[in-house]
Short mmCIF file of C-alpha atoms and ligand atoms in Angstrom, two decimals:
data_model
loop_
_atom_site.label_atom_id
_atom_site.label_comp_id
_atom_site.label_asym_id
_atom_site.label_seq_id
_atom_site.Cartn_x
_atom_site.Cartn_y
_atom_site.Cartn_z
CA MET U 1 -61.06 62.42 13.44
CA SER U 2 -63.90 63.99 11.45
CA ALA U 3 -64.94 67.64 11.70
CA PRO U 4 -66.98 68.43 14.83
CA THR U 5 -70.74 68.36 14.34
CA ALA U 6 -73.11 71.10 15.50
CA ARG U 7 -73.82 68.87 18.49
CA ASP U 8 -70.12 68.64 19.45
CA ILE U 9 -69.61 72.35 19.08
CA TRP U 10 -72.62 73.16 21.20
CA THR U 11 -71.64 70.62 23.87
CA SER U 12 -68.35 72.38 24.15
CA ALA U 13 -70.03 75.81 24.19
CA LEU U 14 -72.24 74.57 27.04
CA GLY U 15 -69.11 73.59 28.94
CA SER U 16 -67.99 77.24 28.83
CA LEU U 17 -71.43 78.74 29.33
CA GLN U 18 -71.88 76.66 32.45
CA LEU U 19 -69.04 78.63 33.96
CA GLU U 20 -70.40 81.98 32.80
CA VAL U 21 -73.98 82.02 34.00
CA THR U 22 -75.61 81.25 37.32
CA ARG U 23 -76.63 77.68 37.94
CA ASN U 24 -80.32 78.51 37.87
CA ASN U 25 -79.96 80.22 34.54
CA TYR U 26 -77.98 77.34 33.17
CA ASP U 27 -80.47 74.75 34.34
CA THR U 28 -83.49 76.75 33.24
CA TRP U 29 -82.40 77.99 29.84
CA LEU U 30 -79.41 76.09 28.54
CA LYS U 31 -79.29 72.61 29.96
CA SER U 32 -81.81 71.03 27.60
CA SER U 33 -80.58 72.77 24.45
CA LEU U 34 -78.58 71.12 21.70
CA GLY U 35 -76.66 72.05 18.56
CA LEU U 36 -78.79 71.39 15.48
CA GLU U 37 -77.03 72.89 12.53
CA ALA U 38 -73.79 74.72 11.83
CA THR U 39 -72.85 76.43 8.57
CA GLU U 40 -70.06 78.83 7.75
CA ASP U 41 -71.92 81.81 9.21
CA THR U 42 -74.98 80.47 11.06
CA PHE U 43 -75.59 78.30 14.05
CA VAL U 44 -78.96 76.81 15.00
CA ILE U 45 -79.64 75.84 18.61
CA GLY U 46 -82.46 73.46 19.42
CA VAL U 47 -84.56 74.32 22.48
CA PRO U 48 -87.51 72.51 24.06
CA ASN U 49 -90.12 75.24 23.66
CA ALA U 50 -90.86 78.70 22.31
CA PHE U 51 -90.54 80.34 25.68
CA VAL U 52 -86.95 79.19 26.11
CA ALA U 53 -86.22 80.32 22.53
CA GLU U 54 -87.61 83.75 23.31
CA CYS U 55 -85.67 84.10 26.55
CA LEU U 56 -82.37 82.91 25.12
CA GLY U 57 -82.83 85.24 22.17
CA LYS U 58 -83.52 88.19 24.42
CA ARG U 59 -81.08 87.72 27.20
CA MET U 60 -78.28 85.41 26.25
CA SER U 61 -77.59 85.97 22.58
CA PRO U 62 -74.56 88.25 23.06
CA LEU U 63 -72.96 85.75 25.43
CA ILE U 64 -73.79 82.78 23.20
CA THR U 65 -72.45 84.51 20.09
CA LYS U 66 -69.28 85.44 21.94
CA THR U 67 -68.79 81.89 23.19
CA LEU U 68 -69.30 80.37 19.73
CA LYS U 69 -66.94 82.90 18.23
CA GLY U 70 -64.30 81.89 20.77
CA LEU U 71 -64.70 78.24 19.79
CA LEU U 72 -65.09 78.60 16.03
CA ASP U 73 -62.86 81.56 15.47
CA ARG U 74 -65.47 83.22 13.28
CA ASP U 75 -68.68 85.20 13.66
CA VAL U 76 -71.89 83.24 13.33
CA SER U 77 -75.44 84.45 13.55
CA VAL U 78 -77.33 82.42 16.10
CA SER U 79 -80.95 81.30 15.86
CA TYR U 80 -83.14 79.08 18.00
CA LYS U 81 -85.48 76.38 16.89
CA VAL U 82 -88.01 74.41 18.91
CA TYR U 83 -87.25 70.72 18.62
CA GLN U 84 -89.09 67.70 19.95
CA GLU U 85 -86.82 65.36 21.72
CA GLY U 86 -87.28 61.70 20.71
CA ALA U 87 -90.80 62.09 19.30
CA ALA U 88 -91.66 58.65 20.72
CA GLY U 89 -90.18 59.71 24.11
CA ASN U 90 -92.52 60.14 27.02
CA GLY U 91 -95.67 60.40 24.95
CA HIS U 92 -95.81 64.11 25.50
CA ARG U 93 -95.79 66.43 22.55
CA HIS U 94 -95.21 70.14 22.80
CA GLU U 95 -97.91 72.31 21.41
CA ASN U 96 -97.00 74.63 18.65
CA GLY U 97 -95.76 77.59 20.64
CA ALA U 98 -96.24 80.34 18.10
CA ALA U 99 -99.41 81.87 19.46
CA ALA U 100 -98.90 82.15 23.18
CA PRO U 101 -95.41 81.14 24.20
CA ILE U 102 -95.76 81.62 27.93
CA ARG U 103 -98.88 79.54 28.17
CA THR U 104 -97.25 76.88 26.09
CA THR U 105 -94.51 76.51 28.67
CA THR U 106 -97.06 76.12 31.38
CA ARG U 107 -98.70 73.32 29.44
CA ALA U 108 -95.38 71.79 28.52
CA ARG U 109 -94.29 71.83 32.11
CA VAL U 110 -97.51 70.40 33.39
CA ALA U 111 -97.03 67.33 31.24
CA ASP U 112 -93.28 67.27 31.49
CA GLY U 113 -91.45 66.16 34.62
CA HIS U 114 -88.56 65.31 32.39
CA LEU U 115 -85.90 62.87 33.64
CA ASN U 116 -82.39 62.93 32.24
CA PRO U 117 -81.76 59.47 30.75
CA ARG U 118 -78.10 59.65 31.79
CA TYR U 119 -78.94 60.07 35.48
CA THR U 120 -79.56 56.51 36.67
CA PHE U 121 -78.37 54.37 39.58
CA GLU U 122 -76.20 52.47 37.08
CA THR U 123 -74.22 55.58 36.16
CA PHE U 124 -73.98 56.86 39.74
CA VAL U 125 -70.59 56.05 41.23
CA VAL U 126 -70.83 55.20 44.91
CA GLY U 127 -68.00 56.14 47.25
CA LYS U 128 -67.58 57.09 50.90
CA SER U 129 -68.92 60.57 50.31
CA ASN U 130 -72.30 59.50 48.99
CA GLN U 131 -72.87 55.90 50.10
CA PHE U 132 -75.62 56.67 52.62
CA ALA U 133 -77.43 58.95 50.25
CA ALA U 134 -77.22 56.36 47.48
CA ALA U 135 -78.38 53.55 49.78
CA ALA U 136 -81.33 55.60 51.02
CA ALA U 137 -82.28 56.50 47.44
CA VAL U 138 -82.22 52.85 46.40
CA ALA U 139 -84.27 51.87 49.45
CA VAL U 140 -86.93 54.43 48.61
CA ALA U 141 -86.98 53.43 44.95
CA ASP U 142 -87.47 49.79 46.02
CA ASN U 143 -90.21 50.48 48.54
CA PRO U 144 -91.83 53.84 48.02
CA GLY U 145 -94.28 54.86 50.70
CA GLN U 146 -92.47 52.83 53.37
CA ASP U 147 -89.47 53.94 55.41
CA HIS U 148 -87.58 57.20 55.22
CA ASN U 149 -90.46 59.47 54.31
CA PRO U 150 -89.65 62.20 53.47
CA LEU U 151 -86.12 61.56 52.34
CA VAL U 152 -84.10 64.76 52.23
CA ILE U 153 -80.80 64.70 50.37
CA HIS U 154 -78.59 67.64 50.99
CA ALA U 155 -75.28 68.61 49.49
CA GLY U 156 -73.45 71.51 47.93
CA VAL U 157 -73.59 72.32 44.25
CA GLY U 158 -72.67 69.67 41.71
CA LEU U 159 -72.38 66.72 44.08
CA GLY U 160 -75.07 64.50 42.57
CA LYS U 161 -78.39 65.50 44.17
CA THR U 162 -80.26 65.82 40.90
CA HIS U 163 -78.59 62.70 39.55
CA LEU U 164 -79.86 60.65 42.51
CA LEU U 165 -83.32 62.14 42.32
CA HIS U 166 -83.66 61.26 38.64
CA SER U 167 -82.31 57.77 39.37
CA ILE U 168 -85.14 57.20 41.83
CA GLY U 169 -87.59 58.49 39.22
CA HIS U 170 -86.35 56.08 36.53
CA ALA U 171 -86.42 53.10 38.88
CA VAL U 172 -89.93 53.86 40.10
CA ASN U 173 -91.27 54.61 36.61
CA ALA U 174 -89.87 51.31 35.40
CA ARG U 175 -92.12 49.57 37.92
CA GLY U 176 -95.17 51.36 36.59
CA LEU U 177 -95.68 53.67 39.55
CA ARG U 178 -96.60 57.27 38.99
CA CYS U 179 -93.85 59.61 39.96
CA LEU U 180 -93.36 63.28 39.36
CA TYR U 181 -90.08 65.17 39.27
CA ALA U 182 -90.07 68.95 39.49
CA SER U 183 -87.59 71.52 40.59
CA ALA U 184 -88.94 73.74 43.37
CA GLU U 185 -88.70 76.51 40.81
CA GLN U 186 -90.97 74.60 38.45
CA PHE U 187 -93.36 73.89 41.28
CA THR U 188 -93.47 77.61 42.01
CA ASN U 189 -93.94 78.51 38.34
CA ASP U 190 -96.72 75.96 37.97
CA PHE U 191 -98.40 77.30 41.03
CA VAL U 192 -98.14 80.90 39.90
CA SER U 193 -99.51 80.07 36.44
CA ALA U 194 -102.28 77.98 37.97
CA LEU U 195 -103.28 80.95 40.10
CA ARG U 196 -103.13 83.27 37.12
CA ASP U 197 -104.95 81.00 34.67
CA GLY U 198 -107.48 79.59 37.10
CA GLY U 199 -105.92 76.15 36.83
CA LEU U 200 -105.64 75.31 40.52
CA GLU U 201 -107.62 72.12 40.15
CA GLU U 202 -105.25 70.87 37.47
CA PHE U 203 -102.29 71.92 39.60
CA ARG U 204 -103.63 70.00 42.59
CA ASN U 205 -104.21 66.89 40.52
CA LYS U 206 -100.82 67.06 38.94
CA TYR U 207 -98.99 67.16 42.23
CA ARG U 208 -101.24 64.86 44.26
CA ASP U 209 -102.36 62.17 41.92
CA ILE U 210 -99.03 60.33 42.12
CA ASP U 211 -97.15 57.71 44.16
CA LEU U 212 -93.93 59.57 44.55
CA LEU U 213 -92.99 63.24 44.42
CA LEU U 214 -89.41 64.29 43.73
CA ILE U 215 -88.70 67.96 44.42
CA ASP U 216 -85.30 69.34 43.54
CA ASP U 217 -83.66 72.35 45.20
CA ILE U 218 -86.29 73.07 47.82
CA GLN U 219 -84.31 76.10 48.98
CA PHE U 220 -85.79 77.91 46.00
CA ILE U 221 -89.18 77.90 47.64
CA ALA U 222 -87.96 79.78 50.70
CA GLY U 223 -89.33 83.29 50.85
CA LYS U 224 -92.18 82.55 48.43
CA GLU U 225 -95.02 82.49 50.85
CA HIS U 226 -97.81 81.21 48.63
CA SER U 227 -95.76 78.47 47.02
CA ARG U 228 -94.49 77.41 50.42
CA GLU U 229 -98.01 77.24 51.72
CA SER U 230 -99.12 75.24 48.70
CA PHE U 231 -96.14 72.93 49.03
CA PHE U 232 -96.91 72.41 52.70
CA HIS U 233 -100.45 71.27 51.85
CA THR U 234 -99.30 69.07 48.99
CA PHE U 235 -96.73 67.57 51.31
CA ASN U 236 -99.28 66.86 54.03
CA ASP U 237 -101.76 65.30 51.63
CA LEU U 238 -99.18 62.99 50.11
CA HIS U 239 -97.67 62.12 53.46
CA THR U 240 -101.04 61.28 54.97
CA ALA U 241 -101.80 59.06 52.00
CA SER U 242 -98.43 57.27 52.55
CA LYS U 243 -97.06 58.55 49.29
CA HIS U 244 -93.35 59.13 49.21
CA ILE U 245 -91.63 62.49 48.98
CA VAL U 246 -87.96 62.95 48.21
CA ILE U 247 -86.46 66.39 48.38
CA THR U 248 -83.04 67.84 47.71
CA SER U 249 -81.65 70.96 49.23
CA ASP U 250 -78.35 72.76 49.17
CA THR U 251 -78.54 73.30 52.91
CA ARG U 252 -80.29 71.66 55.82
CA PRO U 253 -83.97 72.63 55.74
CA LYS U 254 -83.52 74.08 59.24
CA SER U 255 -80.93 76.54 58.02
CA ILE U 256 -82.80 77.75 54.95
CA PRO U 257 -83.78 81.31 55.74
CA LEU U 258 -87.49 82.00 55.37
CA LEU U 259 -88.52 78.36 55.37
CA GLU U 260 -91.19 78.28 57.99
CA GLU U 261 -90.64 76.29 61.14
CA ARG U 262 -93.60 73.96 60.52
CA LEU U 263 -92.36 73.06 57.05
CA SER U 264 -88.73 72.64 58.00
CA SER U 265 -89.61 70.43 60.95
CA ARG U 266 -91.77 68.27 58.65
CA LEU U 267 -88.86 67.97 56.29
CA GLU U 268 -86.56 66.99 59.13
CA SER U 269 -88.99 64.35 60.36
CA GLY U 270 -87.97 61.61 57.90
CA LEU U 271 -84.45 60.73 56.93
CA ARG U 272 -81.84 63.32 56.07
CA VAL U 273 -78.67 62.26 54.27
CA ASP U 274 -75.64 64.29 53.22
CA ILE U 275 -73.39 64.02 50.23
CA THR U 276 -69.93 65.42 50.83
CA PRO U 277 -67.28 66.16 48.19
CA PRO U 278 -65.84 62.89 46.84
CA ASN U 279 -62.28 61.81 47.59
CA LEU U 280 -59.68 61.39 44.86
CA GLU U 281 -60.46 57.75 44.26
CA THR U 282 -64.16 58.42 43.75
CA ARG U 283 -63.48 61.43 41.56
CA MET U 284 -61.28 59.29 39.36
CA ALA U 285 -63.92 56.58 39.15
CA ILE U 286 -66.59 59.14 38.21
CA LEU U 287 -64.43 60.74 35.57
CA GLY U 288 -63.38 57.38 34.14
CA ASN U 289 -67.06 56.46 33.78
CA LYS U 290 -67.95 59.74 32.14
CA ALA U 291 -65.14 59.27 29.60
CA ASP U 292 -66.37 55.73 28.87
CA GLN U 293 -69.93 56.95 28.44
CA ALA U 294 -68.65 59.49 25.91
CA ASN U 295 -66.65 56.76 24.13
CA ALA U 296 -63.49 58.78 24.66
CA HIS U 297 -60.16 57.22 25.37
CA VAL U 298 -58.54 59.13 28.21
CA ASP U 299 -55.36 57.81 29.86
CA ARG U 300 -55.44 57.05 33.55
CA GLU U 301 -52.74 59.63 34.29
CA ILE U 302 -54.87 62.28 32.65
CA ILE U 303 -57.92 61.20 34.62
CA GLU U 304 -55.86 61.43 37.78
CA PHE U 305 -54.42 64.79 36.79
CA ILE U 306 -57.87 66.33 36.27
CA SER U 307 -59.24 64.70 39.42
CA ARG U 308 -56.41 66.14 41.49
CA LYS U 309 -56.84 69.60 40.02
CA ILE U 310 -60.59 69.84 40.48
CA ALA U 311 -61.49 68.62 43.87
CA HIS U 312 -64.62 70.25 45.17
CA ASN U 313 -67.39 69.44 42.78
CA VAL U 314 -68.32 66.79 40.24
CA ARG U 315 -69.99 69.23 37.87
CA ASP U 316 -66.75 71.22 37.43
CA LEU U 317 -64.88 67.94 37.03
CA GLU U 318 -67.20 66.88 34.25
CA ALA U 319 -67.08 70.31 32.62
CA ALA U 320 -63.27 70.07 32.50
CA LEU U 321 -63.46 66.67 30.81
CA ASN U 322 -66.02 67.97 28.28
CA ARG U 323 -63.79 70.87 27.53
CA ILE U 324 -60.80 68.63 26.94
CA MET U 325 -62.78 66.30 24.70
CA ALA U 326 -64.15 69.22 22.72
CA MET U 327 -60.74 70.83 22.33
CA ALA U 328 -59.32 67.53 21.11
CA SER U 329 -62.10 67.02 18.63
CA MET U 330 -61.99 70.58 17.36
CA THR U 331 -58.25 70.68 16.84
CA ASN U 332 -58.15 67.10 15.57
CA GLN U 333 -55.72 65.97 18.27
CA PRO U 334 -55.71 63.01 20.61
CA ILE U 335 -56.30 63.74 24.29
CA THR U 336 -52.83 64.37 25.63
CA MET U 337 -51.51 65.58 28.96
CA ASP U 338 -50.53 68.89 27.31
CA LEU U 339 -54.04 69.47 26.12
CA ALA U 340 -55.46 68.52 29.53
CA THR U 341 -53.10 70.89 31.30
CA GLN U 342 -54.10 73.71 29.00
CA ALA U 343 -57.83 73.03 29.33
CA VAL U 344 -57.72 72.74 33.10
CA THR U 345 -55.66 75.89 33.63
CA ASP U 346 -57.92 77.86 31.27
CA ALA U 347 -61.06 76.85 33.12
CA PRO U 348 -61.61 78.68 36.38
CA SER U 349 -64.09 76.98 38.68
CA SER U 350 -67.73 77.95 38.35
CA THR U 351 -67.76 79.48 41.79
CA SER U 352 -64.78 81.74 41.24
CA ARG U 353 -66.13 83.02 37.92
CA LEU U 354 -69.74 83.49 38.94
CA ARG U 355 -69.20 85.75 41.88
CA ARG U 356 -66.88 88.22 40.36
CA ARG U 357 -68.80 91.47 39.99
CA ASN U 358 -67.88 94.59 41.82
CA PRO U 359 -70.85 95.85 43.90
CA LEU U 360 -70.21 99.45 42.83
CA ASP U 361 -70.52 98.41 39.18
CA VAL U 362 -73.85 96.81 39.94
CA ILE U 363 -75.15 99.91 41.74
CA ASP U 364 -73.98 102.31 39.04
CA THR U 365 -75.35 100.18 36.22
CA VAL U 366 -78.74 99.62 37.85
CA ALA U 367 -79.09 103.29 38.80
CA ALA U 368 -78.18 104.44 35.29
CA TYR U 369 -80.55 101.93 33.72
CA PHE U 370 -83.47 103.35 35.68
CA GLY U 371 -82.35 106.94 35.08
CA LEU U 372 -81.37 107.40 38.74
CA SER U 373 -78.19 108.03 40.70
CA ALA U 374 -76.40 105.78 43.18
CA GLU U 375 -77.49 108.22 45.91
CA ASP U 376 -81.14 107.68 44.97
CA LEU U 377 -80.76 103.97 45.65
CA ALA U 378 -79.28 104.69 49.07
CA ALA U 379 -81.91 107.31 49.97
CA LYS U 380 -84.76 106.75 52.40
CA THR U 381 -87.47 107.38 49.81
CA ARG U 382 -89.96 104.66 48.88
CA ARG U 383 -91.00 106.09 45.55
CA ALA U 384 -92.05 103.12 43.45
CA ASN U 385 -89.45 103.44 40.69
CA ILE U 386 -86.62 103.94 43.20
CA THR U 387 -87.79 101.03 45.31
CA LEU U 388 -87.83 98.77 42.28
CA ALA U 389 -84.34 99.85 41.22
CA ARG U 390 -83.08 99.29 44.74
CA GLN U 391 -84.59 95.80 44.86
CA VAL U 392 -83.04 94.94 41.52
CA ALA U 393 -79.67 96.17 42.78
CA ALA U 394 -80.03 94.04 45.92
CA TYR U 395 -80.96 91.04 43.79
CA LEU U 396 -78.05 91.41 41.39
CA MET U 397 -75.53 92.06 44.15
CA ARG U 398 -76.65 88.92 45.93
CA GLU U 399 -76.52 86.86 42.73
CA GLU U 400 -73.38 88.26 41.20
CA THR U 401 -71.03 89.40 43.95
CA SER U 402 -69.67 87.55 46.91
CA ARG U 403 -70.84 90.21 49.40
CA SER U 404 -72.83 89.30 52.49
CA LEU U 405 -76.38 90.54 52.96
CA ALA U 406 -75.19 93.04 55.57
CA ASP U 407 -72.53 94.30 53.20
CA ILE U 408 -75.02 94.70 50.40
CA GLY U 409 -77.28 96.60 52.80
CA SER U 410 -74.46 99.01 53.58
CA TYR U 411 -74.25 99.93 49.88
CA LEU U 412 -77.96 100.61 49.81
CA GLY U 413 -78.39 103.22 52.53
CA ASP U 414 -77.50 101.04 55.51
CA ARG U 415 -80.46 98.76 55.13
CA GLY U 416 -80.55 95.65 57.29
CA HIS U 417 -79.87 92.16 56.03
CA SER U 418 -83.50 91.06 56.26
CA THR U 419 -84.56 93.99 54.08
CA ILE U 420 -82.02 92.93 51.48
CA LEU U 421 -83.13 89.32 51.62
CA ARG U 422 -86.76 90.36 51.19
CA ALA U 423 -85.84 92.59 48.26
CA HIS U 424 -83.89 89.74 46.66
CA ASP U 425 -86.72 87.27 47.11
CA LYS U 426 -89.27 89.75 45.83
CA ILE U 427 -87.33 90.05 42.59
CA VAL U 428 -86.87 86.28 42.31
CA TYR U 429 -90.62 85.96 42.61
CA GLU U 430 -91.40 88.78 40.20
CA LEU U 431 -89.01 87.35 37.62
CA ASN U 432 -91.28 84.35 37.44
CA VAL U 433 -94.30 86.40 36.58
CA SER U 434 -93.19 89.59 34.85
CA THR U 435 -91.84 89.50 31.32
CA GLN U 436 -91.02 93.18 31.59
CA LEU U 437 -88.88 92.72 34.68
CA ARG U 438 -87.12 89.77 33.07
CA ARG U 439 -86.25 92.06 30.20
CA HIS U 440 -84.96 94.83 32.49
CA VAL U 441 -82.76 92.44 34.45
CA ALA U 442 -81.43 90.80 31.28
CA GLU U 443 -80.54 94.17 29.80
CA ILE U 444 -78.77 95.24 32.98
CA ARG U 445 -76.84 91.98 33.01
CA ASP U 446 -75.82 92.52 29.40
CA THR U 447 -74.48 95.96 30.28
CA LEU U 448 -72.59 94.53 33.26
CA GLU U 449 -71.17 91.85 31.02
CA ARG U 450 -69.65 94.48 28.75
CA LEU U 451 -68.06 96.62 31.49
CA PRO U 452 -64.27 96.56 31.62
CA PRO U 453 -62.89 95.12 34.87
CA ARG U 454 -62.80 97.80 37.58
CA ARG U 455 -59.36 98.77 38.86
CA THR U 456 -59.18 98.64 42.61
P1 ADP O 1 -76.40 68.75 42.13
O1 ADP O 1 -77.82 68.51 41.75
O2 ADP O 1 -76.04 68.25 43.48
O3 ADP O 1 -75.96 70.17 41.93
P2 ADP O 1 -75.91 67.01 39.87
O4 ADP O 1 -76.72 65.85 40.26
O5 ADP O 1 -76.46 67.90 38.82
O6 ADP O 1 -75.50 67.88 41.14
O7 ADP O 1 -74.47 66.49 39.44
C1 ADP O 1 -73.59 67.26 38.65
C2 ADP O 1 -72.94 66.35 37.63
O8 ADP O 1 -72.08 65.46 38.31
C3 ADP O 1 -73.95 65.50 36.89
O9 ADP O 1 -73.58 65.40 35.55
C4 ADP O 1 -73.86 64.15 37.58
O10 ADP O 1 -74.11 63.10 36.68
C5 ADP O 1 -72.43 64.12 38.04
N1 ADP O 1 -72.25 63.34 39.28
C6 ADP O 1 -72.29 63.79 40.55
N2 ADP O 1 -72.06 62.79 41.42
C7 ADP O 1 -71.86 61.69 40.67
C8 ADP O 1 -71.57 60.31 40.98
N3 ADP O 1 -71.42 59.90 42.26
N4 ADP O 1 -71.42 59.47 39.95
C9 ADP O 1 -71.54 59.87 38.68
N5 ADP O 1 -71.82 61.12 38.32
C10 ADP O 1 -71.97 62.04 39.30
MG1 MG O 2 -79.26 69.82 41.06
#
């Protein structure tokens, strides 16, 4: 086997990073990156635009450097470069982002609606757990604007929602219809930038002048009143005009907190299909396909071994396979059962790693960052700087610990769960619009990252 290329190394780094950062962060900042160039002491990562480069540089560099060091066994200095994927691709070219990076992203996103070429119906393995969802998706792709409108696909993390949504997009695009894919987060960002830049007309046209709208992870919109309102109107306009809407959600719309009744009942008015975790047979079929797609030879026993070990989620299953393939390529070995055993035992599941912080660490770190004490955060005062620190603490505890809202409230002066949820959602919203807050939160996360584990 030849030495791993920058692409291989980065693919393997992504496998580890996926387990280290929250899913939103992974999807937003890392997913579309690729390894461009590796030398003895440098590593260049390709990113889709200047805004992503800036954010990765500011908030993830220590983690990225650490991950690469773990893989390469040497220190490398990391840089980011804007690349244009398949210049002939979708006809969209990124502007040169040097002058105004944030605006560039807005533009890029407006024209983007990027579909992953690997997520098609052909590569989607159908089993008991997803057959209704897959059948409904195919039916909509065949006859958009007809039955099952809206189609809501709901499932836990990593079970194929985005894959199915992109598959519909590819099928519909191939027939020359206009379809738009956006995560609910992107929808919100577009809306916020449109408000800020006076581009509401453009925003309206973008989301309404289409045959089919695919919105991923609608739960993200909960709690963001203006975006919800705007989505509700977009939804009604499209629905009235018999345009199709397909939405994914990690819970039933009815049980998403802060999704208004009128919107959730609209969403429940079409067809709702679940995807449940796949059984062993389906997991093995999925993994076998992924290995084939990567041109890797992996014995059936090894496929079965991994599929038995990682049962709950296809994304973790795939990450384990990527890790094994990368380890094999990096150490110049074939894929053996020994290697698989090692890779699978070394890789804790994304859920167990993500929610590992101690709430007291979060409180202490946030308080210290803002020059306050833990008692200040628990106090009754509403002084602006204390309120902000408290909201950030609530946000980080919700994102990074496994504590319930009520529990988090008890750390913050016995505040009720709805106060904590509002504080969390306020920060989620502000992170979309405030560069300064993004910097604060990234710096706090970096500090948390470096804390030694707390003895209990
Ligand atoms: P979700 O959006 O539900 O979190 P994704 O659609 O991102 O999950 O799926 C996670 C990974 O698992 C993707 O790489 C996807 O291709 C893969 N995957 C999930 N279900 C299937 C399936 N039935 N067949 C093939 N690949 C699948
Ligand atoms: Mg998804």
